[in-house]
Amino acid sequence: MASSSSSSNSHVVLQVGAEYPYPYPSNLSATSFTTVKLSGRDEYRMWKTQIICLLESRGMLGFIDGTFVRPEASSSSSVSGKEKVDELETHHRLWRRSDPLVKGWILGSLSKPTLGYVLDHLHQQRNATDFSAKDAWDELHNMYAPVVFLPDLLVVEDKSQDKNRTDDLQMLYKDTQEGFWYGIESALDFGSVTVTDKITNNSNTALHVAVGTSKKSGFLEKLLEKIPENTQLMDLRNSDGSTPLHVAAIIGNTEAADILVARNPELLSAKDNEGQTPLALALSNMHKETARHLLQHIDTDDDIQKDALFSGTTGVGLLVTLISSKDFGFAGDLLVHYKTLHTDAVLMAIAQNLPREINDFIHDIVVTDELLERVQDFVEPVLDNIANGRWVFWLILPIIFATYFILTYFILALFVKILEMLVSPFIKERLRIHDDAMELLQNVSWLIKRENHPTSYHHFYRYPILEATRQNAYEFVEKIVLHFPDAILSANEDGHNIIQYAVINRSEKVYNLLYQMSEHRNIYRTIKDSSGNNLLHLAARLAPSIKFNLISGAALQIQRELQWFKEVEGFVSPLSIIQKNSYNETPQMLFTREHKDLVIEGEKWMKSTAESYTITAALIITIVFAAAITVPGGSDQNKGIPIFTNHTAFTVFAISDAISLFASVTSLLMFLSILTARFAEQDFLLKLPTKLVIGLATLFISTTAMIVAFAATLYLVFGQSNSRILIPIAVLTCLPITSFVTLQLPLVIELMSATYGRSIFGKNRSYSCMLI
């Protein structure tokens, strides 16, 4: 029966008899032991050391090294008697209690992307809710442990083993590793060893070692000639179940892969202990050239081989791996070998990795080209008339005006050419990837439609289209709806359809598809979810935190939230604005409650920003006001007129000083008005950002004018007899101005773009298809 005992190190040991001790330190915080989160191969060694130290200190290492096996492994047929059955059940219960604790420690020490990746892999291989701590540990080892293909030499401890044979095995290993053919040939001719003998501690043969260490095709071909008769390459496997072709795929030895497949094509279909084919291993290890060579060796007429490679979980994994690495072209080449798809994993991978934002970048280039064409339309007649001698006509027009446009044309043309030279390779590559992705999406959709009944289509597109909506991948949504019109009705577990889900996740590009709908559009004006929330209620919710990460400053974040609320408010029916949901809240009430903390943060951000700039503006006012009273060079004692009144530099000083004073006073007043504002929700939409923009703009003007005034003063005082001092003064003047622009201009641009820029809600945007 079960018993328990306490140990001095604060963990409780639960055991069933003397053989089954299961520690259960439930009061231990594992985060204090695992300070390094596993996020990649570089952290694996440190992370593994931490976990092992933790488990060893608590006596729980057996859960990952195989000592504490899963109780179900015990044979129930060998158990007799009620006490024995009860003992086994107690053993089972205690193991199931401690193993999840270890599993939780391991999973809790992973980064979020790593955790998702591991759970996906475990879900493909076994039930995601029933894997053990050892399963998770082994999966992480396979993913991130340094790959070692040449382990320590096999040490033969069997005393009955011929010592000469042991020496020959060691010599065979050493010569194979070094590629020393004459030594290998001597050992093989002697007859005590063969190339199929196990020569490493994980049962690698000489062929495995040769493929893993040498890329000399001649060396491998000589070894293959030494294989004993009646020995098949398929039978040469190490302890991982890997054939030599698996090793070639893992390290990317393309030449060896070609040689091995040419000798035995069945190696392509061989699976190791993890169920991985050589093609899958080549792709997962990012050896795409090797994978392409393996793909070329596949017999397109061999249905058995194609089914083994391109069906079930293995086949889906190949496509998902390529899509995740953004190689949509290779994924398209691979797709032609598939007869059908059985899950939504491929569409889900496309939805998560579809390239986006390229259209906006191309739009900017197109706008620049259009502007250049417009300027060119104006400039060309001017140049033609000048070339034809009709220059007298152009004396009528202001010469400066004409010169301005001519210079603008040449400067803009030069800018566009330089821009094209710099970004053309990048744009072409981005366009190619984007086109490959869209073509793959289309081909996957056709394959689903061709091989499945229409009643089962929703199994393939439901979750991917919702994921695309969350990711704001509107092109994916468009294509899926084009192929599967019913996809527009897809809903998540909460009953939210695509447009509702787009509003919740602030996916403006998917939301803009609403304006391309015909009959469905009016439905969304009054539609409600299971909680009585209309579309405006959903817009009143707080946006996901990942969306806020793209916007700097709490004030701009609340401004974007208000823009969403106002946009949806203008779309829904007037009655929806005052409707209450199941919790008796109107959209405005819900918005106020959800954004209460964000408004407070926005107020703090605005005040701290305004306070910082207020000090700067006040200092500038003090300086320039004092400079205006005590003019450089002083004044005539009799008349009170400044001595340098007739100098051009003094005029520059006077004008700059006046501009700086007036601008800094304006800036100070704007920042003070921010500090005394009421900070209501609606003020963040336009009023407060406008004050901040004006304050920053006038502060920039005052700072620039102050520097110019100071430079003019320097020239008046020190440069009268030496005009060359004007050059360093001008250079030094540009330094603080450039620094100010570099540091503060991005904030001004972001404020102006968010407040006065083009709306993110493109109601008249042209899309490739009209949604029904």
PDB file of N, CA and C in Angstrom, residues 215-294:
ATOM      1  N   LYS A 215      32.733  13.837 -47.980  1.00  0.00           N
ATOM      2  CA  LYS A 215      31.881  14.135 -49.126  1.00  0.00           C
ATOM      3  C   LYS A 215      32.557  13.752 -50.438  1.00  0.00           C
ATOM      4  N   LYS A 216      33.536  12.846 -50.334  1.00  0.00           N
ATOM      5  CA  LYS A 216      34.199  12.346 -51.522  1.00  0.00           C
ATOM      6  C   LYS A 216      33.400  11.174 -52.068  1.00  0.00           C
ATOM      7  N   SER A 217      32.827  11.370 -53.239  1.00  0.00           N
ATOM      8  CA  SER A 217      31.958  10.337 -53.797  1.00  0.00           C
ATOM      9  C   SER A 217      32.733   9.046 -54.088  1.00  0.00           C
ATOM     10  N   GLY A 218      33.971   9.169 -54.520  1.00  0.00           N
ATOM     11  CA  GLY A 218      34.760   7.975 -54.841  1.00  0.00           C
ATOM     12  C   GLY A 218      34.992   7.110 -53.614  1.00  0.00           C
ATOM     13  N   PHE A 219      35.221   7.722 -52.477  1.00  0.00           N
ATOM     14  CA  PHE A 219      35.467   6.981 -51.247  1.00  0.00           C
ATOM     15  C   PHE A 219      34.234   6.170 -50.854  1.00  0.00           C
ATOM     16  N   LEU A 220      33.051   6.773 -50.942  1.00  0.00           N
ATOM     17  CA  LEU A 220      31.823   6.068 -50.593  1.00  0.00           C
ATOM     18  C   LEU A 220      31.541   4.936 -51.577  1.00  0.00           C
ATOM     19  N   GLU A 221      31.798   5.160 -52.848  1.00  0.00           N
ATOM     20  CA  GLU A 221      31.545   4.111 -53.849  1.00  0.00           C
ATOM     21  C   GLU A 221      32.438   2.896 -53.615  1.00  0.00           C
ATOM     22  N   LYS A 222      33.674   3.133 -53.198  1.00  0.00           N
ATOM     23  CA  LYS A 222      34.562   2.011 -52.895  1.00  0.00           C
ATOM     24  C   LYS A 222      34.051   1.210 -51.707  1.00  0.00           C
ATOM     25  N   LEU A 223      33.540   1.916 -50.693  1.00  0.00           N
ATOM     26  CA  LEU A 223      32.984   1.226 -49.532  1.00  0.00           C
ATOM     27  C   LEU A 223      31.754   0.404 -49.918  1.00  0.00           C
ATOM     28  N   LEU A 224      30.932   0.957 -50.779  1.00  0.00           N
ATOM     29  CA  LEU A 224      29.725   0.233 -51.194  1.00  0.00           C
ATOM     30  C   LEU A 224      30.081  -1.056 -51.939  1.00  0.00           C
ATOM     31  N   GLU A 225      31.199  -1.026 -52.652  1.00  0.00           N
ATOM     32  CA  GLU A 225      31.615  -2.228 -53.366  1.00  0.00           C
ATOM     33  C   GLU A 225      32.049  -3.333 -52.403  1.00  0.00           C
ATOM     34  N   LYS A 226      32.365  -2.965 -51.168  1.00  0.00           N
ATOM     35  CA  LYS A 226      32.839  -3.947 -50.191  1.00  0.00           C
ATOM     36  C   LYS A 226      31.711  -4.544 -49.337  1.00  0.00           C
ATOM     37  N   ILE A 227      30.454  -4.163 -49.650  1.00  0.00           N
ATOM     38  CA  ILE A 227      29.337  -4.722 -48.894  1.00  0.00           C
ATOM     39  C   ILE A 227      29.213  -6.210 -49.206  1.00  0.00           C
ATOM     40  N   PRO A 228      29.100  -7.067 -48.194  1.00  0.00           N
ATOM     41  CA  PRO A 228      28.978  -8.508 -48.443  1.00  0.00           C
ATOM     42  C   PRO A 228      27.730  -8.833 -49.249  1.00  0.00           C
ATOM     43  N   GLU A 229      27.782  -9.921 -49.967  1.00  0.00           N
ATOM     44  CA  GLU A 229      26.622 -10.363 -50.740  1.00  0.00           C
ATOM     45  C   GLU A 229      25.464 -10.679 -49.800  1.00  0.00           C
ATOM     46  N   ASN A 230      24.263 -10.546 -50.342  1.00  0.00           N
ATOM     47  CA  ASN A 230      23.029 -10.805 -49.602  1.00  0.00           C
ATOM     48  C   ASN A 230      22.797  -9.794 -48.471  1.00  0.00           C
ATOM     49  N   THR A 231      23.534  -8.675 -48.475  1.00  0.00           N
ATOM     50  CA  THR A 231      23.313  -7.607 -47.488  1.00  0.00           C
ATOM     51  C   THR A 231      22.688  -6.402 -48.197  1.00  0.00           C
ATOM     52  N   GLN A 232      21.551  -5.978 -47.702  1.00  0.00           N
ATOM     53  CA  GLN A 232      20.833  -4.865 -48.300  1.00  0.00           C
ATOM     54  C   GLN A 232      21.110  -3.574 -47.525  1.00  0.00           C
ATOM     55  N   LEU A 233      21.188  -2.475 -48.265  1.00  0.00           N
ATOM     56  CA  LEU A 233      21.399  -1.183 -47.619  1.00  0.00           C
ATOM     57  C   LEU A 233      20.266  -0.845 -46.660  1.00  0.00           C
ATOM     58  N   MET A 234      19.059  -1.334 -46.971  1.00  0.00           N
ATOM     59  CA  MET A 234      17.916  -1.074 -46.092  1.00  0.00           C
ATOM     60  C   MET A 234      18.107  -1.688 -44.714  1.00  0.00           C
ATOM     61  N   ASP A 235      18.926  -2.722 -44.626  1.00  0.00           N
ATOM     62  CA  ASP A 235      19.126  -3.417 -43.353  1.00  0.00           C
ATOM     63  C   ASP A 235      20.216  -2.770 -42.501  1.00  0.00           C
ATOM     64  N   LEU A 236      20.969  -1.857 -43.082  1.00  0.00           N
ATOM     65  CA  LEU A 236      22.068  -1.215 -42.341  1.00  0.00           C
ATOM     66  C   LEU A 236      21.512  -0.007 -41.583  1.00  0.00           C
ATOM     67  N   ARG A 237      21.182  -0.216 -40.334  1.00  0.00           N
ATOM     68  CA  ARG A 237      20.588   0.836 -39.511  1.00  0.00           C
ATOM     69  C   ARG A 237      21.334   0.935 -38.181  1.00  0.00           C
ATOM     70  N   ASN A 238      21.416   2.155 -37.691  1.00  0.00           N
ATOM     71  CA  ASN A 238      22.029   2.338 -36.371  1.00  0.00           C
ATOM     72  C   ASN A 238      20.950   2.258 -35.292  1.00  0.00           C
ATOM     73  N   SER A 239      21.299   2.623 -34.068  1.00  0.00           N
ATOM     74  CA  SER A 239      20.344   2.487 -32.966  1.00  0.00           C
ATOM     75  C   SER A 239      19.163   3.438 -33.103  1.00  0.00           C
ATOM     76  N   ASP A 240      19.294   4.506 -33.892  1.00  0.00           N
ATOM     77  CA  ASP A 240      18.182   5.420 -34.146  1.00  0.00           C
ATOM     78  C   ASP A 240      17.299   4.954 -35.286  1.00  0.00           C
ATOM     79  N   GLY A 241      17.647   3.810 -35.892  1.00  0.00           N
ATOM     80  CA  GLY A 241      16.893   3.321 -37.030  1.00  0.00           C
ATOM     81  C   GLY A 241      17.240   4.023 -38.324  1.00  0.00           C
ATOM     82  N   SER A 242      18.366   4.757 -38.342  1.00  0.00           N
ATOM     83  CA  SER A 242      18.760   5.540 -39.509  1.00  0.00           C
ATOM     84  C   SER A 242      19.619   4.721 -40.456  1.00  0.00           C
ATOM     85  N   THR A 243      19.276   4.791 -41.726  1.00  0.00           N
ATOM     86  CA  THR A 243      20.113   4.219 -42.772  1.00  0.00           C
ATOM     87  C   THR A 243      21.197   5.231 -43.136  1.00  0.00           C
ATOM     88  N   PRO A 244      22.193   4.840 -43.919  1.00  0.00           N
ATOM     89  CA  PRO A 244      23.177   5.836 -44.365  1.00  0.00           C
ATOM     90  C   PRO A 244      22.543   7.018 -45.091  1.00  0.00           C
ATOM     91  N   LEU A 245      21.411   6.795 -45.787  1.00  0.00           N
ATOM     92  CA  LEU A 245      20.747   7.909 -46.473  1.00  0.00           C
ATOM     93  C   LEU A 245      20.165   8.897 -45.471  1.00  0.00           C
ATOM     94  N   HIS A 246      19.684   8.423 -44.348  1.00  0.00           N
ATOM     95  CA  HIS A 246      19.211   9.333 -43.303  1.00  0.00           C
ATOM     96  C   HIS A 246      20.344  10.249 -42.841  1.00  0.00           C
ATOM     97  N   VAL A 247      21.533   9.672 -42.634  1.00  0.00           N
ATOM     98  CA  VAL A 247      22.680  10.479 -42.196  1.00  0.00           C
ATOM     99  C   VAL A 247      23.044  11.499 -43.268  1.00  0.00           C
ATOM    100  N   ALA A 248      23.031  11.088 -44.527  1.00  0.00           N
ATOM    101  CA  ALA A 248      23.341  12.013 -45.627  1.00  0.00           C
ATOM    102  C   ALA A 248      22.339  13.161 -45.657  1.00  0.00           C
ATOM    103  N   ALA A 249      21.077  12.860 -45.386  1.00  0.00           N
ATOM    104  CA  ALA A 249      20.050  13.900 -45.392  1.00  0.00           C
ATOM    105  C   ALA A 249      20.231  14.855 -44.221  1.00  0.00           C
ATOM    106  N   ILE A 250      20.625  14.338 -43.071  1.00  0.00           N
ATOM    107  CA  ILE A 250      20.766  15.173 -41.875  1.00  0.00           C
ATOM    108  C   ILE A 250      21.899  16.176 -42.023  1.00  0.00           C
ATOM    109  N   ILE A 251      23.022  15.747 -42.607  1.00  0.00           N
ATOM    110  CA  ILE A 251      24.180  16.654 -42.714  1.00  0.00           C
ATOM    111  C   ILE A 251      24.234  17.357 -44.062  1.00  0.00           C
ATOM    112  N   GLY A 252      23.327  16.996 -44.989  1.00  0.00           N
ATOM    113  CA  GLY A 252      23.310  17.653 -46.289  1.00  0.00           C
ATOM    114  C   GLY A 252      24.376  17.175 -47.246  1.00  0.00           C
ATOM    115  N   ASN A 253      24.723  15.898 -47.185  1.00  0.00           N
ATOM    116  CA  ASN A 253      25.706  15.316 -48.099  1.00  0.00           C
ATOM    117  C   ASN A 253      24.979  14.898 -49.375  1.00  0.00           C
ATOM    118  N   THR A 254      24.851  15.837 -50.299  1.00  0.00           N
ATOM    119  CA  THR A 254      24.042  15.616 -51.502  1.00  0.00           C
ATOM    120  C   THR A 254      24.632  14.546 -52.403  1.00  0.00           C
ATOM    121  N   GLU A 255      25.943  14.556 -52.585  1.00  0.00           N
ATOM    122  CA  GLU A 255      26.582  13.567 -53.458  1.00  0.00           C
ATOM    123  C   GLU A 255      26.376  12.157 -52.927  1.00  0.00           C
ATOM    124  N   ALA A 256      26.535  11.989 -51.614  1.00  0.00           N
ATOM    125  CA  ALA A 256      26.316  10.670 -51.018  1.00  0.00           C
ATOM    126  C   ALA A 256      24.870  10.236 -51.172  1.00  0.00           C
ATOM    127  N   ALA A 257      23.945  11.191 -51.028  1.00  0.00           N
ATOM    128  CA  ALA A 257      22.528  10.864 -51.181  1.00  0.00           C
ATOM    129  C   ALA A 257      22.238  10.359 -52.595  1.00  0.00           C
ATOM    130  N   ASP A 258      22.805  11.018 -53.592  1.00  0.00           N
ATOM    131  CA  ASP A 258      22.598  10.581 -54.980  1.00  0.00           C
ATOM    132  C   ASP A 258      23.141   9.167 -55.198  1.00  0.00           C
ATOM    133  N   ILE A 259      24.304   8.900 -54.662  1.00  0.00           N
ATOM    134  CA  ILE A 259      24.926   7.580 -54.841  1.00  0.00           C
ATOM    135  C   ILE A 259      24.094   6.492 -54.167  1.00  0.00           C
ATOM    136  N   LEU A 260      23.652   6.748 -52.953  1.00  0.00           N
ATOM    137  CA  LEU A 260      22.902   5.745 -52.192  1.00  0.00           C
ATOM    138  C   LEU A 260      21.554   5.461 -52.835  1.00  0.00           C
ATOM    139  N   VAL A 261      20.860   6.513 -53.288  1.00  0.00           N
ATOM    140  CA  VAL A 261      19.546   6.309 -53.911  1.00  0.00           C
ATOM    141  C   VAL A 261      19.693   5.582 -55.238  1.00  0.00           C
ATOM    142  N   ALA A 262      20.743   5.916 -55.981  1.00  0.00           N
ATOM    143  CA  ALA A 262      20.965   5.221 -57.257  1.00  0.00           C
ATOM    144  C   ALA A 262      21.205   3.730 -57.036  1.00  0.00           C
ATOM    145  N   ARG A 263      21.811   3.389 -55.912  1.00  0.00           N
ATOM    146  CA  ARG A 263      22.098   1.982 -55.629  1.00  0.00           C
ATOM    147  C   ARG A 263      20.851   1.252 -55.106  1.00  0.00           C
ATOM    148  N   ASN A 264      20.035   1.954 -54.303  1.00  0.00           N
ATOM    149  CA  ASN A 264      18.825   1.326 -53.773  1.00  0.00           C
ATOM    150  C   ASN A 264      17.752   2.398 -53.598  1.00  0.00           C
ATOM    151  N   PRO A 265      16.836   2.563 -54.574  1.00  0.00           N
ATOM    152  CA  PRO A 265      15.793   3.589 -54.485  1.00  0.00           C
ATOM    153  C   PRO A 265      14.855   3.407 -53.301  1.00  0.00           C
ATOM    154  N   GLU A 266      14.770   2.192 -52.757  1.00  0.00           N
ATOM    155  CA  GLU A 266      13.870   1.956 -51.631  1.00  0.00           C
ATOM    156  C   GLU A 266      14.298   2.724 -50.384  1.00  0.00           C
ATOM    157  N   LEU A 267      15.553   3.192 -50.348  1.00  0.00           N
ATOM    158  CA  LEU A 267      16.020   3.965 -49.202  1.00  0.00           C
ATOM    159  C   LEU A 267      15.216   5.258 -49.021  1.00  0.00           C
ATOM    160  N   LEU A 268      14.631   5.760 -50.111  1.00  0.00           N
ATOM    161  CA  LEU A 268      13.837   6.980 -50.026  1.00  0.00           C
ATOM    162  C   LEU A 268      12.638   6.817 -49.105  1.00  0.00           C
ATOM    163  N   SER A 269      12.081   5.606 -49.071  1.00  0.00           N
ATOM    164  CA  SER A 269      10.887   5.353 -48.267  1.00  0.00           C
ATOM    165  C   SER A 269      11.201   4.855 -46.870  1.00  0.00           C
ATOM    166  N   ALA A 270      12.474   4.619 -46.564  1.00  0.00           N
ATOM    167  CA  ALA A 270      12.847   4.080 -45.248  1.00  0.00           C
ATOM    168  C   ALA A 270      12.564   5.110 -44.157  1.00  0.00           C
ATOM    169  N   LYS A 271      12.057   4.630 -43.026  1.00  0.00           N
ATOM    170  CA  LYS A 271      11.751   5.500 -41.898  1.00  0.00           C
ATOM    171  C   LYS A 271      12.576   5.078 -40.689  1.00  0.00           C
ATOM    172  N   ASP A 272      13.045   6.073 -39.940  1.00  0.00           N
ATOM    173  CA  ASP A 272      13.814   5.767 -38.737  1.00  0.00           C
ATOM    174  C   ASP A 272      12.870   5.491 -37.568  1.00  0.00           C
ATOM    175  N   ASN A 273      13.405   5.417 -36.382  1.00  0.00           N
ATOM    176  CA  ASN A 273      12.577   5.092 -35.218  1.00  0.00           C
ATOM    177  C   ASN A 273      11.539   6.161 -34.912  1.00  0.00           C
ATOM    178  N   GLU A 274      11.777   7.376 -35.380  1.00  0.00           N
ATOM    179  CA  GLU A 274      10.820   8.463 -35.175  1.00  0.00           C
ATOM    180  C   GLU A 274       9.839   8.580 -36.327  1.00  0.00           C
ATOM    181  N   GLY A 275       9.927   7.662 -37.296  1.00  0.00           N
ATOM    182  CA  GLY A 275       9.031   7.708 -38.445  1.00  0.00           C
ATOM    183  C   GLY A 275       9.401   8.731 -39.483  1.00  0.00           C
ATOM    184  N   GLN A 276      10.663   9.197 -39.462  1.00  0.00           N
ATOM    185  CA  GLN A 276      11.116  10.231 -40.393  1.00  0.00           C
ATOM    186  C   GLN A 276      11.792   9.605 -41.607  1.00  0.00           C
ATOM    187  N   THR A 277      11.441  10.096 -42.782  1.00  0.00           N
ATOM    188  CA  THR A 277      12.100   9.667 -44.011  1.00  0.00           C
ATOM    189  C   THR A 277      13.315  10.559 -44.269  1.00  0.00           C
ATOM    190  N   PRO A 278      14.234  10.120 -45.140  1.00  0.00           N
ATOM    191  CA  PRO A 278      15.379  10.996 -45.466  1.00  0.00           C
ATOM    192  C   PRO A 278      14.956  12.356 -46.000  1.00  0.00           C
ATOM    193  N   LEU A 279      13.904  12.392 -46.825  1.00  0.00           N
ATOM    194  CA  LEU A 279      13.432  13.664 -47.359  1.00  0.00           C
ATOM    195  C   LEU A 279      12.968  14.587 -46.231  1.00  0.00           C
ATOM    196  N   ALA A 280      12.243  14.040 -45.267  1.00  0.00           N
ATOM    197  CA  ALA A 280      11.770  14.847 -44.139  1.00  0.00           C
ATOM    198  C   ALA A 280      12.935  15.375 -43.312  1.00  0.00           C
ATOM    199  N   LEU A 281      13.957  14.557 -43.105  1.00  0.00           N
ATOM    200  CA  LEU A 281      15.120  14.989 -42.322  1.00  0.00           C
ATOM    201  C   LEU A 281      15.909  16.069 -43.052  1.00  0.00           C
ATOM    202  N   ALA A 282      16.031  15.936 -44.363  1.00  0.00           N
ATOM    203  CA  ALA A 282      16.751  16.953 -45.133  1.00  0.00           C
ATOM    204  C   ALA A 282      16.044  18.306 -45.041  1.00  0.00           C
ATOM    205  N   LEU A 283      14.715  18.295 -45.089  1.00  0.00           N
ATOM    206  CA  LEU A 283      13.964  19.542 -45.011  1.00  0.00           C
ATOM    207  C   LEU A 283      14.009  20.134 -43.607  1.00  0.00           C
ATOM    208  N   SER A 284      13.845  19.286 -42.591  1.00  0.00           N
ATOM    209  CA  SER A 284      13.839  19.795 -41.217  1.00  0.00           C
ATOM    210  C   SER A 284      15.197  20.351 -40.811  1.00  0.00           C
ATOM    211  N   ASN A 285      16.272  19.880 -41.449  1.00  0.00           N
ATOM    212  CA  ASN A 285      17.611  20.394 -41.174  1.00  0.00           C
ATOM    213  C   ASN A 285      18.032  21.463 -42.178  1.00  0.00           C
ATOM    214  N   MET A 286      17.074  21.936 -42.981  1.00  0.00           N
ATOM    215  CA  MET A 286      17.273  23.057 -43.905  1.00  0.00           C
ATOM    216  C   MET A 286      18.319  22.771 -44.979  1.00  0.00           C
ATOM    217  N   HIS A 287      18.427  21.510 -45.394  1.00  0.00           N
ATOM    218  CA  HIS A 287      19.314  21.166 -46.515  1.00  0.00           C
ATOM    219  C   HIS A 287      18.435  20.998 -47.756  1.00  0.00           C
ATOM    220  N   LYS A 288      18.061  22.136 -48.338  1.00  0.00           N
ATOM    221  CA  LYS A 288      17.071  22.115 -49.415  1.00  0.00           C
ATOM    222  C   LYS A 288      17.650  21.570 -50.713  1.00  0.00           C
ATOM    223  N   GLU A 289      18.945  21.784 -50.930  1.00  0.00           N
ATOM    224  CA  GLU A 289      19.550  21.225 -52.145  1.00  0.00           C
ATOM    225  C   GLU A 289      19.517  19.706 -52.098  1.00  0.00           C
ATOM    226  N   THR A 290      19.850  19.135 -50.953  1.00  0.00           N
ATOM    227  CA  THR A 290      19.782  17.682 -50.798  1.00  0.00           C
ATOM    228  C   THR A 290      18.347  17.202 -50.978  1.00  0.00           C
ATOM    229  N   ALA A 291      17.394  17.940 -50.398  1.00  0.00           N
ATOM    230  CA  ALA A 291      15.989  17.555 -50.519  1.00  0.00           C
ATOM    231  C   ALA A 291      15.529  17.589 -51.974  1.00  0.00           C
ATOM    232  N   ARG A 292      15.983  18.576 -52.737  1.00  0.00           N
ATOM    233  CA  ARG A 292      15.590  18.638 -54.154  1.00  0.00           C
ATOM    234  C   ARG A 292      16.155  17.456 -54.939  1.00  0.00           C
ATOM    235  N   HIS A 293      17.374  17.069 -54.606  1.00  0.00           N
ATOM    236  CA  HIS A 293      17.953  15.902 -55.276  1.00  0.00           C
ATOM    237  C   HIS A 293      17.178  14.638 -54.928  1.00  0.00           C
ATOM    238  N   LEU A 294      16.806  14.494 -53.682  1.00  0.00           N
ATOM    239  CA  LEU A 294      16.012  13.333 -53.285  1.00  0.00           C
ATOM    240  C   LEU A 294      14.664  13.336 -53.990  1.00  0.00           C
TER     241      LEU A 294
END
